[in-house]
Short mmCIF file of C-alpha atoms and ligand atoms in Angstrom, two decimals:
data_model
loop_
_atom_site.label_atom_id
_atom_site.label_comp_id
_atom_site.label_asym_id
_atom_site.label_seq_id
_atom_site.Cartn_x
_atom_site.Cartn_y
_atom_site.Cartn_z
CA MET Y 4 -57.91 37.89 -26.85
CA SER Y 5 -55.47 35.22 -27.48
CA GLN Y 6 -53.90 34.78 -31.11
CA TYR Y 7 -55.28 31.19 -31.01
CA SER Y 8 -58.72 29.99 -30.43
CA SER Y 9 -59.05 27.46 -27.61
CA ASP Y 10 -60.08 24.87 -30.13
CA THR Y 11 -56.86 25.29 -32.11
CA PHE Y 12 -54.90 25.13 -28.93
CA THR Y 13 -56.52 21.88 -27.93
CA THR Y 14 -55.93 20.32 -31.39
CA LYS Y 15 -52.28 21.34 -31.32
CA ARG Y 16 -51.78 19.77 -27.93
CA VAL Y 17 -53.51 16.52 -29.06
CA LEU Y 18 -51.21 16.41 -32.27
CA CYS Y 19 -48.13 17.09 -30.17
CA LEU Y 20 -49.04 14.25 -27.71
CA ALA Y 21 -49.79 11.78 -30.57
CA PHE Y 22 -46.49 12.89 -32.20
CA ILE Y 23 -44.51 12.09 -28.90
CA LEU Y 24 -46.35 8.79 -28.45
CA ALA Y 25 -45.71 7.83 -32.02
CA ILE Y 26 -41.93 8.75 -31.68
CA SER Y 27 -41.57 6.89 -28.31
CA SER Y 28 -43.25 3.70 -29.80
CA TRP Y 29 -40.92 3.92 -32.76
CA ILE Y 30 -37.64 4.18 -30.71
CA PRO Y 31 -36.75 0.80 -29.30
CA LEU Y 32 -36.86 0.57 -25.52
CA GLN Y 33 -33.24 1.73 -24.86
CA ALA Y 34 -31.84 1.67 -21.43
CA GLN Y 35 -30.45 4.91 -20.09
CA ASN Y 36 -26.92 4.07 -19.33
CA THR Y 37 -24.14 6.69 -18.84
CA MET Y 38 -20.48 6.20 -18.22
CA VAL Y 39 -18.18 9.16 -17.29
CA ILE Y 40 -14.37 8.54 -17.64
CA ASP Y 41 -11.94 10.94 -16.13
CA ALA Y 42 -8.95 10.39 -18.44
CA ASP Y 43 -6.73 12.97 -16.67
CA GLN Y 44 -7.06 11.50 -13.13
CA PRO Y 45 -5.32 8.18 -13.27
CA GLN Y 46 -5.62 6.26 -9.89
CA ASN Y 47 -3.36 3.43 -9.22
CA LYS Y 48 -1.59 0.89 -11.44
CA ILE Y 49 -3.54 -2.18 -12.41
CA ASN Y 50 -0.83 -4.68 -11.64
CA GLU Y 51 -0.52 -7.17 -14.45
CA HIS Y 52 -0.16 -9.93 -11.93
CA ILE Y 53 -3.96 -9.74 -11.46
CA TYR Y 54 -4.13 -11.58 -14.83
CA GLY Y 55 -2.21 -14.68 -13.41
CA GLN Y 56 -3.12 -18.36 -14.28
CA PHE Y 57 -3.11 -21.59 -12.12
CA SER Y 58 -2.09 -25.07 -13.28
CA GLU Y 59 -2.41 -27.79 -10.71
CA HIS Y 60 -1.50 -31.38 -11.00
CA LEU Y 61 -5.11 -32.29 -11.38
CA GLY Y 62 -6.88 -34.29 -14.14
CA THR Y 63 -5.48 -33.38 -17.63
CA GLY Y 64 -4.51 -29.79 -16.41
CA VAL Y 65 -0.85 -30.50 -16.63
CA TYR Y 66 -0.48 -34.18 -18.08
CA GLY Y 67 -2.16 -34.29 -21.46
CA GLY Y 68 -3.22 -30.65 -21.47
CA LEU Y 69 0.11 -28.82 -21.13
CA TRP Y 70 2.67 -31.71 -21.21
CA VAL Y 71 2.65 -34.66 -23.54
CA GLY Y 72 6.26 -35.66 -23.24
CA GLU Y 73 9.05 -35.26 -25.79
CA ASP Y 74 8.28 -38.50 -27.66
CA SER Y 75 4.52 -37.56 -28.25
CA ASP Y 76 3.18 -37.39 -31.86
CA ILE Y 77 1.56 -34.11 -30.71
CA PRO Y 78 4.06 -31.39 -31.65
CA ASN Y 79 5.86 -30.25 -28.57
CA THR Y 80 8.74 -28.30 -27.23
CA ASP Y 81 10.63 -30.09 -24.50
CA GLY Y 82 7.42 -32.08 -23.94
CA PHE Y 83 5.03 -28.95 -23.79
CA ARG Y 84 2.33 -28.81 -26.48
CA ASN Y 85 3.09 -26.34 -29.16
CA ASP Y 86 -0.55 -25.62 -29.84
CA VAL Y 87 -1.24 -24.81 -26.31
CA LEU Y 88 1.98 -22.76 -25.83
CA LYS Y 89 1.13 -20.58 -28.85
CA ALA Y 90 -2.39 -19.96 -27.69
CA LEU Y 91 -1.33 -19.05 -24.07
CA ARG Y 92 1.50 -16.88 -25.30
CA GLU Y 93 -1.41 -14.56 -26.74
CA LEU Y 94 -2.63 -13.91 -23.13
CA GLU Y 95 0.84 -12.43 -22.00
CA ILE Y 96 0.36 -14.47 -18.74
CA PRO Y 97 2.24 -12.50 -16.06
CA ASN Y 98 2.57 -15.38 -13.56
CA LEU Y 99 1.66 -19.04 -13.38
CA ARG Y 100 0.82 -20.77 -10.03
CA TRP Y 101 1.88 -24.35 -9.59
CA PRO Y 102 1.75 -27.23 -8.36
CA GLY Y 103 -1.57 -26.72 -6.51
CA GLY Y 104 -4.04 -26.12 -4.92
CA CYS Y 105 -4.73 -29.09 -2.66
CA PHE Y 106 -2.07 -31.08 -4.47
CA ALA Y 107 0.61 -28.58 -3.20
CA ASP Y 108 0.18 -29.70 0.46
CA GLU Y 109 1.05 -33.25 -0.30
CA TYR Y 110 3.75 -32.48 -2.92
CA ASN Y 111 7.54 -33.16 -2.20
CA TRP Y 112 9.74 -31.18 -4.56
CA ARG Y 113 12.41 -33.77 -4.40
CA ASP Y 114 10.03 -36.32 -6.17
CA GLY Y 115 10.16 -34.17 -9.42
CA ILE Y 116 14.04 -33.80 -9.91
CA GLY Y 117 16.74 -36.05 -11.36
CA PRO Y 118 16.29 -38.68 -14.09
CA ARG Y 119 12.62 -39.31 -14.88
CA GLU Y 120 12.93 -43.08 -14.58
CA ASP Y 121 14.12 -42.79 -11.12
CA ARG Y 122 11.26 -40.62 -9.84
CA PRO Y 123 8.86 -42.09 -7.53
CA VAL Y 124 5.13 -42.73 -8.35
CA ARG Y 125 2.88 -41.17 -5.76
CA ILE Y 126 -1.04 -41.18 -5.58
CA ASN Y 127 -2.83 -37.89 -6.15
CA THR Y 128 -5.22 -38.36 -3.33
CA HIS Y 129 -7.26 -35.18 -3.97
CA TRP Y 130 -7.92 -35.51 -7.56
CA GLY Y 131 -9.15 -38.91 -8.58
CA MET Y 132 -6.58 -41.18 -6.74
CA VAL Y 133 -4.66 -41.40 -9.91
CA GLU Y 134 -0.90 -42.05 -10.19
CA GLU Y 135 1.50 -39.18 -10.20
CA ASN Y 136 4.73 -40.22 -11.82
CA ASN Y 137 6.30 -36.78 -11.27
CA ALA Y 138 7.31 -36.56 -15.07
CA VAL Y 139 6.84 -32.65 -14.66
CA GLY Y 140 8.76 -31.47 -11.68
CA ILE Y 141 10.55 -28.18 -10.86
CA HIS Y 142 12.76 -28.27 -13.95
CA GLY Y 143 9.86 -29.00 -16.15
CA PHE Y 144 7.72 -26.30 -14.65
CA MET Y 145 10.44 -23.69 -14.84
CA ARG Y 146 11.07 -24.50 -18.57
CA LEU Y 147 7.24 -23.97 -19.03
CA THR Y 148 7.55 -20.56 -17.47
CA GLU Y 149 10.40 -19.70 -19.85
CA LEU Y 150 8.30 -21.01 -22.92
CA LEU Y 151 5.37 -18.76 -21.77
CA ASP Y 152 7.59 -15.88 -20.78
CA THR Y 153 5.90 -15.81 -17.33
CA GLU Y 154 6.86 -15.53 -13.75
CA PRO Y 155 6.62 -18.73 -11.44
CA TYR Y 156 4.33 -18.56 -8.49
CA ILE Y 157 5.17 -21.61 -6.34
CA SER Y 158 2.71 -22.92 -3.78
CA ALA Y 159 4.73 -24.66 -1.05
CA ASN Y 160 3.78 -27.57 1.12
CA VAL Y 161 2.97 -26.59 4.63
CA GLY Y 162 0.22 -29.10 5.41
CA SER Y 163 2.34 -32.30 5.25
CA GLY Y 164 5.97 -30.84 4.73
CA THR Y 165 8.38 -29.29 7.05
CA PRO Y 166 9.98 -25.86 7.21
CA ARG Y 167 13.41 -27.55 6.34
CA GLU Y 168 11.91 -29.25 3.18
CA MET Y 169 10.59 -25.70 2.10
CA ALA Y 170 13.81 -23.96 2.88
CA ASN Y 171 15.81 -26.64 0.86
CA TRP Y 172 13.45 -26.13 -2.00
CA ILE Y 173 14.14 -22.37 -2.04
CA GLU Y 174 17.87 -22.93 -1.79
CA TYR Y 175 17.90 -25.47 -4.52
CA MET Y 176 16.13 -23.12 -6.93
CA THR Y 177 17.57 -19.56 -6.04
CA TYR Y 178 21.09 -19.96 -4.54
CA ASP Y 179 23.81 -19.17 -6.97
CA GLY Y 180 26.73 -19.87 -4.69
CA ASN Y 181 28.44 -23.22 -3.64
CA SER Y 182 26.11 -25.53 -1.75
CA THR Y 183 25.24 -29.22 -1.94
CA LEU Y 184 21.64 -28.19 -3.01
CA ALA Y 185 22.75 -25.61 -5.58
CA ASN Y 186 25.18 -28.10 -7.09
CA LEU Y 187 22.44 -30.72 -7.27
CA ARG Y 188 20.39 -28.27 -9.35
CA ARG Y 189 23.46 -27.85 -11.58
CA GLU Y 190 23.83 -31.50 -11.91
CA ASN Y 191 20.23 -31.78 -12.93
CA GLY Y 192 20.96 -29.37 -15.82
CA GLN Y 193 20.26 -25.88 -14.41
CA ASP Y 194 23.43 -23.76 -13.77
CA GLU Y 195 22.05 -20.55 -13.08
CA ALA Y 196 19.86 -19.93 -10.09
CA TRP Y 197 16.40 -19.04 -10.95
CA ASP Y 198 14.47 -15.91 -10.05
CA VAL Y 199 11.42 -17.07 -8.07
CA LYS Y 200 9.49 -14.15 -6.63
CA PHE Y 201 6.06 -15.45 -5.72
CA TRP Y 202 6.05 -17.98 -2.87
CA GLY Y 203 2.81 -19.32 -1.31
CA ILE Y 204 3.11 -20.59 2.18
CA GLY Y 205 0.22 -23.05 2.36
CA ASN Y 206 -2.96 -23.44 0.41
CA GLU Y 207 -6.41 -23.49 1.95
CA SER Y 208 -4.58 -24.38 5.29
CA TRP Y 209 -7.99 -24.32 6.98
CA GLY Y 210 -9.21 -27.19 4.53
CA CYS Y 211 -7.41 -29.52 2.32
CA GLY Y 212 -4.06 -27.81 3.20
CA GLY Y 213 -4.19 -29.20 6.92
CA SER Y 214 -7.52 -28.42 8.58
CA MET Y 215 -5.91 -25.83 10.75
CA LYS Y 216 -7.41 -23.10 12.94
CA ALA Y 217 -6.48 -19.46 12.18
CA ASP Y 218 -4.40 -19.04 15.50
CA TYR Y 219 -2.42 -22.21 14.71
CA TYR Y 220 -1.80 -21.42 11.09
CA SER Y 221 -0.74 -17.77 12.06
CA ASP Y 222 2.11 -19.31 14.23
CA LEU Y 223 2.97 -21.92 11.73
CA TYR Y 224 2.97 -19.38 8.88
CA ARG Y 225 5.46 -17.19 10.92
CA ARG Y 226 7.71 -20.22 11.48
CA TYR Y 227 7.81 -21.23 7.78
CA ALA Y 228 8.25 -17.55 6.78
CA THR Y 229 11.26 -17.27 8.87
CA PHE Y 230 13.05 -19.96 6.99
CA ALA Y 231 12.02 -18.66 3.45
CA LYS Y 232 15.27 -16.86 2.73
CA ASP Y 233 16.28 -14.45 0.18
CA TYR Y 234 19.32 -16.02 -1.56
CA SER Y 235 21.65 -14.30 -4.13
CA GLY Y 236 19.58 -11.29 -4.67
CA ASN Y 237 16.19 -13.17 -5.07
CA ASP Y 238 13.48 -11.29 -3.28
CA LEU Y 239 10.58 -13.63 -2.13
CA TYR Y 240 7.10 -12.15 -2.10
CA LYS Y 241 5.51 -14.26 0.63
CA ILE Y 242 1.84 -15.19 0.25
CA ALA Y 243 -0.14 -16.51 3.28
CA SER Y 244 -3.19 -18.85 2.91
CA GLY Y 245 -6.33 -16.90 3.34
CA PHE Y 246 -9.86 -18.09 3.50
CA SER Y 247 -12.60 -18.53 0.88
CA ASP Y 248 -15.70 -16.44 0.43
CA ASP Y 249 -16.88 -14.82 3.63
CA ASN Y 250 -14.85 -16.05 6.40
CA TYR Y 251 -13.54 -12.78 7.68
CA ASP Y 252 -12.34 -14.08 11.10
CA TRP Y 253 -9.53 -16.02 9.41
CA THR Y 254 -8.21 -12.91 7.58
CA GLU Y 255 -8.45 -10.77 10.75
CA THR Y 256 -6.61 -13.34 12.84
CA VAL Y 257 -3.86 -14.19 10.36
CA VAL Y 258 -3.23 -10.43 9.40
CA LYS Y 259 -3.19 -9.43 13.02
CA ASN Y 260 -0.74 -12.07 14.08
CA ALA Y 261 1.41 -12.63 11.14
CA GLY Y 262 0.93 -9.50 8.95
CA ASN Y 263 4.42 -8.20 9.42
CA HIS Y 264 5.83 -11.45 7.88
CA MET Y 265 3.88 -11.46 4.63
CA ASP Y 266 3.55 -9.61 1.32
CA ALA Y 267 -0.03 -10.89 0.61
CA ILE Y 268 -2.81 -13.06 2.06
CA SER Y 269 -4.95 -15.10 -0.37
CA LEU Y 270 -8.50 -15.07 -1.05
CA HIS Y 271 -10.44 -17.92 -2.97
CA TYR Y 272 -13.84 -17.43 -4.51
CA TYR Y 273 -15.39 -19.84 -6.81
CA THR Y 274 -18.53 -18.85 -8.70
CA LEU Y 275 -21.07 -21.75 -8.26
CA PRO Y 276 -23.94 -21.06 -10.83
CA ASN Y 277 -26.47 -22.63 -8.49
CA GLY Y 278 -24.77 -21.20 -5.29
CA ASP Y 279 -24.61 -24.76 -3.82
CA TRP Y 280 -21.48 -26.98 -3.54
CA GLY Y 281 -23.65 -30.07 -3.76
CA ASN Y 282 -25.40 -29.04 -6.91
CA LYS Y 283 -23.33 -26.43 -8.68
CA GLY Y 284 -25.22 -26.32 -11.95
CA PRO Y 285 -24.24 -27.60 -15.48
CA SER Y 286 -21.51 -25.96 -17.66
CA GLN Y 287 -23.58 -26.60 -20.82
CA ASP Y 288 -27.23 -26.99 -22.05
CA PHE Y 289 -28.75 -24.53 -19.55
CA GLY Y 290 -31.31 -21.56 -19.88
CA GLU Y 291 -31.60 -18.03 -18.81
CA GLU Y 292 -32.24 -18.90 -15.00
CA MET Y 293 -28.78 -20.60 -14.87
CA TYR Y 294 -27.23 -17.90 -16.92
CA PHE Y 295 -28.57 -15.20 -14.59
CA SER Y 296 -27.69 -16.95 -11.37
CA GLY Y 297 -24.25 -17.73 -12.57
CA LEU Y 298 -23.53 -13.97 -13.28
CA ARG Y 299 -25.19 -12.99 -10.02
CA GLN Y 300 -23.06 -15.32 -8.04
CA GLY Y 301 -19.95 -14.12 -9.82
CA LEU Y 302 -20.59 -10.50 -8.95
CA ARG Y 303 -20.44 -11.45 -5.15
CA LEU Y 304 -16.65 -11.32 -5.58
CA ASP Y 305 -16.98 -7.53 -5.16
CA GLU Y 306 -18.53 -7.98 -1.56
CA PHE Y 307 -15.86 -10.41 -0.46
CA VAL Y 308 -12.87 -8.41 -1.77
CA THR Y 309 -14.38 -5.32 -0.16
CA ARG Y 310 -14.94 -6.94 3.14
CA HIS Y 311 -11.66 -8.65 3.43
CA SER Y 312 -9.95 -5.46 2.31
CA THR Y 313 -11.78 -3.47 5.02
CA ILE Y 314 -10.50 -5.82 7.69
CA MET Y 315 -6.94 -5.58 6.24
CA ASP Y 316 -7.20 -1.79 6.44
CA LYS Y 317 -7.50 -1.98 10.21
CA TYR Y 318 -3.98 -3.43 10.53
CA ASP Y 319 -2.50 -2.31 7.27
CA PRO Y 320 -3.99 1.22 6.31
CA GLN Y 321 -1.11 1.93 3.98
CA LYS Y 322 -2.06 -1.13 1.99
CA ARG Y 323 1.44 -2.75 1.94
CA ILE Y 324 0.01 -6.20 2.30
CA ASN Y 325 -1.93 -7.27 -0.86
CA LEU Y 326 -4.86 -9.47 -1.21
CA ALA Y 327 -4.03 -12.21 -3.59
CA VAL Y 328 -7.20 -13.61 -5.21
CA ASP Y 329 -5.20 -16.73 -6.29
CA GLU Y 330 -8.01 -18.99 -7.01
CA TRP Y 331 -11.22 -17.64 -8.70
CA GLY Y 332 -13.60 -18.64 -11.44
CA VAL Y 333 -16.70 -20.57 -12.36
CA TRP Y 334 -17.02 -24.05 -10.81
CA THR Y 335 -19.95 -26.30 -12.24
CA ASP Y 336 -20.85 -29.99 -12.12
CA PRO Y 337 -18.33 -32.26 -13.93
CA LEU Y 338 -19.03 -32.97 -17.50
CA PRO Y 339 -21.23 -36.09 -17.75
CA GLY Y 340 -19.12 -39.17 -18.04
CA SER Y 341 -15.95 -37.57 -17.04
CA ASN Y 342 -13.98 -38.47 -13.93
CA PRO Y 343 -15.43 -36.26 -11.13
CA GLY Y 344 -12.06 -35.84 -9.57
CA PHE Y 345 -10.72 -34.21 -12.81
CA LEU Y 346 -13.09 -31.05 -12.65
CA GLN Y 347 -13.71 -31.09 -16.25
CA GLN Y 348 -16.38 -28.53 -17.53
CA GLN Y 349 -17.31 -26.75 -20.56
CA ASN Y 350 -16.92 -22.96 -20.91
CA SER Y 351 -19.83 -20.76 -22.14
CA ILE Y 352 -20.46 -17.13 -22.98
CA ARG Y 353 -21.84 -16.87 -19.52
CA ASP Y 354 -18.48 -17.95 -18.07
CA ALA Y 355 -16.78 -15.33 -20.28
CA LEU Y 356 -19.03 -12.69 -18.84
CA VAL Y 357 -18.24 -13.99 -15.33
CA ALA Y 358 -14.53 -13.54 -16.13
CA SER Y 359 -15.01 -9.98 -17.57
CA THR Y 360 -17.08 -8.77 -14.59
CA SER Y 361 -14.73 -10.40 -12.14
CA LEU Y 362 -11.76 -8.82 -13.80
CA ASP Y 363 -13.60 -5.38 -13.65
CA ILE Y 364 -13.99 -6.06 -9.80
CA LEU Y 365 -10.33 -7.05 -9.44
CA ASN Y 366 -9.23 -3.89 -11.44
CA LYS Y 367 -11.58 -1.73 -9.41
CA HIS Y 368 -9.81 -2.99 -6.17
CA SER Y 369 -6.37 -2.99 -7.64
CA ASP Y 370 -5.10 -0.63 -4.81
CA ARG Y 371 -5.20 -3.70 -2.68
CA VAL Y 372 -5.45 -6.62 -5.14
CA ARG Y 373 -2.20 -6.90 -6.92
CA LEU Y 374 -2.23 -10.65 -7.62
CA ALA Y 375 -4.87 -13.05 -8.84
CA ASN Y 376 -5.05 -16.46 -10.55
CA ILE Y 377 -8.01 -17.84 -12.51
CA ALA Y 378 -8.55 -21.50 -11.87
CA GLN Y 379 -7.35 -23.20 -14.08
CA THR Y 380 -5.49 -22.68 -17.30
CA VAL Y 381 -6.00 -26.00 -19.23
CA ASN Y 382 -8.84 -28.46 -19.12
CA VAL Y 383 -9.67 -27.87 -15.46
CA LEU Y 384 -12.57 -25.66 -14.20
CA GLN Y 385 -12.78 -22.26 -16.02
CA ALA Y 386 -9.99 -23.04 -18.55
CA MET Y 387 -8.34 -20.87 -21.21
CA VAL Y 388 -8.08 -23.82 -23.64
CA LEU Y 389 -9.57 -27.31 -23.81
CA THR Y 390 -7.63 -30.25 -25.39
CA GLU Y 391 -8.74 -33.64 -26.60
CA GLY Y 392 -5.98 -35.77 -28.04
CA GLU Y 393 -4.24 -33.77 -30.62
CA LYS Y 394 -7.07 -31.13 -30.81
CA MET Y 395 -7.25 -27.95 -28.96
CA LEU Y 396 -9.84 -24.99 -28.74
CA LYS Y 397 -9.84 -21.51 -27.15
CA THR Y 398 -12.70 -21.05 -24.72
CA PRO Y 399 -14.83 -17.94 -24.59
CA THR Y 400 -12.93 -17.04 -21.40
CA PHE Y 401 -9.65 -17.09 -23.26
CA HIS Y 402 -10.96 -14.34 -25.49
CA VAL Y 403 -11.83 -12.15 -22.43
CA PHE Y 404 -8.36 -12.58 -20.98
CA GLU Y 405 -6.98 -11.55 -24.46
CA PHE Y 406 -9.26 -8.44 -24.68
CA TYR Y 407 -8.08 -7.49 -21.13
CA THR Y 408 -4.35 -7.63 -21.97
CA VAL Y 409 -4.75 -3.89 -22.62
CA HIS Y 410 -5.17 -3.25 -18.89
CA HIS Y 411 -1.96 -5.01 -17.78
CA ASN Y 412 0.11 -2.44 -15.97
CA ALA Y 413 -2.10 0.43 -17.06
CA MET Y 414 -3.43 3.09 -14.81
CA LEU Y 415 -6.92 2.61 -13.56
CA LEU Y 416 -9.16 5.49 -14.54
CA PRO Y 417 -12.10 6.86 -12.49
CA LEU Y 418 -15.26 5.60 -14.00
CA ASP Y 419 -18.81 6.57 -13.07
CA LEU Y 420 -21.28 4.11 -14.33
CA GLN Y 421 -25.03 4.80 -14.00
CA VAL Y 422 -26.85 1.78 -15.50
CA GLU Y 423 -30.08 -0.01 -15.86
CA ASN Y 424 -30.75 -3.25 -13.95
CA TYR Y 425 -31.07 -6.65 -15.67
CA GLU Y 426 -34.05 -8.22 -13.85
CA PHE Y 427 -34.89 -11.85 -13.67
CA GLY Y 428 -37.54 -13.21 -11.47
CA ASP Y 429 -37.32 -11.46 -8.18
CA GLU Y 430 -33.65 -10.66 -8.52
CA SER Y 431 -31.77 -7.95 -10.29
CA ILE Y 432 -28.18 -7.09 -11.22
CA PRO Y 433 -26.50 -4.15 -12.96
CA ALA Y 434 -26.78 -4.68 -16.64
CA ILE Y 435 -23.36 -3.24 -17.44
CA SER Y 436 -19.88 -3.50 -15.97
CA ALA Y 437 -16.71 -1.81 -17.24
CA THR Y 438 -13.09 -0.89 -16.73
CA ALA Y 439 -11.18 2.12 -18.22
CA SER Y 440 -7.49 2.43 -18.07
CA LYS Y 441 -4.65 4.46 -19.58
CA ASN Y 442 -1.39 2.96 -20.77
CA SER Y 443 2.10 4.47 -20.71
CA GLU Y 444 1.57 5.77 -24.36
CA GLY Y 445 -1.52 7.71 -23.19
CA ALA Y 446 -4.01 5.57 -24.96
CA VAL Y 447 -7.27 4.90 -23.12
CA HIS Y 448 -8.85 1.42 -23.15
CA VAL Y 449 -12.40 0.62 -22.24
CA THR Y 450 -13.74 -2.92 -21.74
CA ALA Y 451 -17.47 -3.08 -21.23
CA THR Y 452 -19.78 -5.97 -20.54
CA ASN Y 453 -23.56 -6.16 -21.19
CA LEU Y 454 -24.89 -8.85 -18.98
CA HIS Y 455 -28.50 -8.79 -20.30
CA ALA Y 456 -29.50 -11.97 -21.86
CA THR Y 457 -31.83 -10.49 -24.53
CA GLN Y 458 -31.49 -6.66 -24.42
CA SER Y 459 -28.89 -4.66 -26.21
CA GLN Y 460 -27.87 -1.62 -24.29
CA GLU Y 461 -26.99 1.83 -25.37
CA VAL Y 462 -24.38 3.51 -23.29
CA THR Y 463 -23.40 7.24 -23.49
CA VAL Y 464 -19.84 7.64 -22.60
CA ASP Y 465 -18.50 11.06 -21.60
CA ILE Y 466 -14.64 11.05 -21.82
CA ARG Y 467 -13.24 14.05 -19.79
CA GLY Y 468 -9.64 15.28 -19.51
CA LEU Y 469 -8.80 14.05 -23.05
CA GLU Y 470 -9.21 15.35 -26.51
CA VAL Y 471 -10.60 12.40 -28.28
CA GLY Y 472 -9.34 11.98 -31.87
CA SER Y 473 -10.44 8.46 -32.72
CA VAL Y 474 -11.74 5.12 -31.45
CA SER Y 475 -9.83 2.14 -32.77
CA ASN Y 476 -9.23 -1.54 -32.33
CA ALA Y 477 -12.81 -2.20 -31.35
CA ARG Y 478 -13.86 -5.85 -30.98
CA VAL Y 479 -16.77 -7.78 -29.54
CA LEU Y 480 -17.40 -11.12 -28.06
CA THR Y 481 -20.98 -12.28 -28.12
CA ALA Y 482 -23.23 -15.26 -28.86
CA ASN Y 483 -26.82 -15.98 -29.67
CA GLU Y 484 -27.58 -18.32 -26.94
CA VAL Y 485 -26.87 -17.85 -23.24
CA ASP Y 486 -25.12 -21.35 -23.08
CA ALA Y 487 -23.18 -20.92 -26.33
CA ILE Y 488 -19.83 -22.75 -26.13
CA ASN Y 489 -16.94 -23.79 -28.44
CA THR Y 490 -16.60 -27.33 -29.31
CA PHE Y 491 -13.91 -29.29 -31.22
CA ASP Y 492 -16.40 -29.50 -34.20
CA ASN Y 493 -17.18 -25.81 -34.00
CA PRO Y 494 -14.30 -24.20 -32.13
CA GLU Y 495 -14.87 -20.58 -33.40
CA ARG Y 496 -18.58 -20.29 -32.41
CA VAL Y 497 -17.93 -17.87 -29.61
CA SER Y 498 -14.89 -15.76 -30.90
CA PRO Y 499 -14.08 -12.17 -31.33
CA LYS Y 500 -15.50 -10.03 -34.16
CA GLU Y 501 -14.83 -6.40 -35.14
CA PHE Y 502 -17.16 -3.97 -33.21
CA ASN Y 503 -18.40 -0.97 -35.19
CA ASN Y 504 -21.68 -0.24 -33.34
CA TYR Y 505 -20.70 3.06 -31.89
CA THR Y 506 -20.74 6.68 -32.74
CA LEU Y 507 -18.23 9.29 -31.77
CA ASP Y 508 -19.19 12.93 -31.56
CA GLY Y 509 -16.44 15.05 -30.06
CA ASN Y 510 -15.73 13.63 -26.59
CA ASN Y 511 -19.08 11.78 -26.58
CA LEU Y 512 -19.02 8.25 -27.49
CA THR Y 513 -22.14 6.18 -27.91
CA LEU Y 514 -21.97 2.39 -27.64
CA ARG Y 515 -24.62 -0.16 -28.51
CA LEU Y 516 -23.58 -3.17 -26.88
CA PRO Y 517 -25.34 -6.47 -28.04
CA SER Y 518 -27.08 -8.58 -25.35
CA LYS Y 519 -24.57 -10.90 -23.60
CA SER Y 520 -21.54 -9.35 -24.84
CA VAL Y 521 -18.05 -7.88 -23.80
CA ILE Y 522 -16.20 -5.18 -25.96
CA VAL Y 523 -12.83 -3.76 -25.95
CA LEU Y 524 -11.78 -0.50 -27.66
CA GLN Y 525 -9.02 2.16 -27.68
CA ILE Y 526 -9.67 5.75 -27.45
CA LYS Y 527 -6.86 8.28 -28.42
O1 LIG L 11 -8.85 -25.42 -7.95
C1 LIG L 11 -9.34 -26.62 -7.47
C2 LIG L 11 -9.13 -26.61 -6.01
O2 LIG L 11 -9.99 -25.73 -5.32
C3 LIG L 11 -7.79 -26.32 -5.40
O3 LIG L 11 -6.88 -27.45 -5.60
C4 LIG L 11 -8.03 -25.93 -4.01
O4 LIG L 11 -7.07 -25.02 -3.54
C5 LIG L 11 -9.47 -25.32 -4.08
O5 LIG L 11 -10.30 -25.94 -3.21
#
C-alpha cells in the first residue's frame, strides 16, 4: 500500500496546481526574450561612416539652421551657429554629405567661390523655388567640416553638369601643385589642397538627377568616373547613384556594367509611416496605429539591403564594392503651415526607434554597408537638431545617434536574438532589436530597443567568451506617449536618463526594457 492515501494525493495535487496558478497570475506577463552574445568571435568592423549625416541646400537645413552669417546676432564661428556646432560635435559625425540630394544635380561649384557679393543668385527649383544666393559654397562647407571634425562627402552634378565641370571641381579642391584652378583656390583663401575622399557621381540619376535609364547611366557613370582623378595623393572613393527601395534591376545593371569603376553604389530608403508618398502621415499628434506602422515600415530597410547586397554578391562576391545607404530616415507630411518644399517635420520617440532599429540593420550588414547618411542633419526630415530663430533643441533621434557612437569602428559581435512579437491589428513585428560590438579596448557595448508601445520586455542576455566584471554607463531613452516630441518650450521631454533596471549574475544579464525605449550599456 502506498504511503499516501489517494485522498491526500489528490489534495496535494490540487494545492500544487492552485499554487502554480497563484504564482503565474502574480508574475506580470513577461515576454520570453533571450539574447546570446559571442564576445570572443568578432565579425567585421562597423565602419564609422555608417553614422554619416546629410545637409542639403533645402529649406532651413543650411541657411538659418547651420549657417547664419558672420554678422548674425546668433553666436557663430565664421557664420556657423555655435549652438548647433556644439551639439553636432557630440555625435562624432564621421562624414557629411553635401550639397544635395536633388539640389546637387543643378549645382555649379563655381557659383559658390570668390567674394560673396559677386556670387550669382540661382533658383532652388527642387525645394520651394526660393533664391539660392550661394553664401555657403565650397570654402564654407569645408570650414564646416573642419569645425565638426568630419570628412566631406561631395555629391557632384551629373544631371545638368559636364565631366569637365566635375573634373575642374576636383582639381580646384585637391591639387597641391601649380595650376590655374589650384591657384584660384589659393586666391580664395585656401593654400593647402583639401583631402576629399567621398565623391558621389550623380544622385537619384533615375529621377531628380536626370530621369535616366540604368544602361544610359552606367555609361555616363563610367565616363564621369574616368575624369575623376586622384591628385596629389588624394584617393577618391567613388559612389555611383543607386536606386530607392526595391528597384533591383537598376543595381544589377549598374554594378554589372560599371562595377569596376566604383567603390560603392548608393541605396535610398525613406520610411513613410503610412507607406504612401501621397499621404505619408503626420510627424506629431498621432496614436499607436501610426506609431506601429512607422516602425514596421522602418524595418523594411533590412529586406532592401539584403536583396540589393545579394545582387551585388553575383558580381562582387568579395564585397569590394560597398552599399552606401546615403539617404535614409523618416519622411512624414510637412508640418502644418510650413512651406511644403522645406520638408519640415517634428521628430518623436517613434522616429528615434526607427533610427535605432535602422542602425541595427546597417550594423548587421556592415560587411557590405560601409557608408550611410541619415536625411537630414538640421531642420529637414529626420533631423538631429531643430532651430527656431536663436533657439535650438536636440531631437529624440539625436540621442540615439549619441548612444550609438559606441559602435563607431567597433567590431560587430554575433548576436542571437529570440524575441516575442509586438502585435497590432493583423500585423506583427519583433518586439526587440539590438546590436552588440567590441571596441579596441575590449569593452562590449550593447544597444537594445523595445519597440512595444505598452509592454516592457524582460531580456535574458547570455554573454559568452568574456568574463563579465561589471555593467556601466547604462542609459535609456523613453517616453510616456508614442508621439512624444521635444519642443522649444519643453526641449528635454525625450532625453536620456540613467538606466538601472537590470541585474547581473555572473555572465547572465537580465534587462528590463521599458516600452518604447532604447538603451545603451557597457560590459567589461
Ligand atoms: O532628402 C530629400 C531628397 O530626397 C533628396 O534631395 C533626394 O535625393 C531624395 O529624393
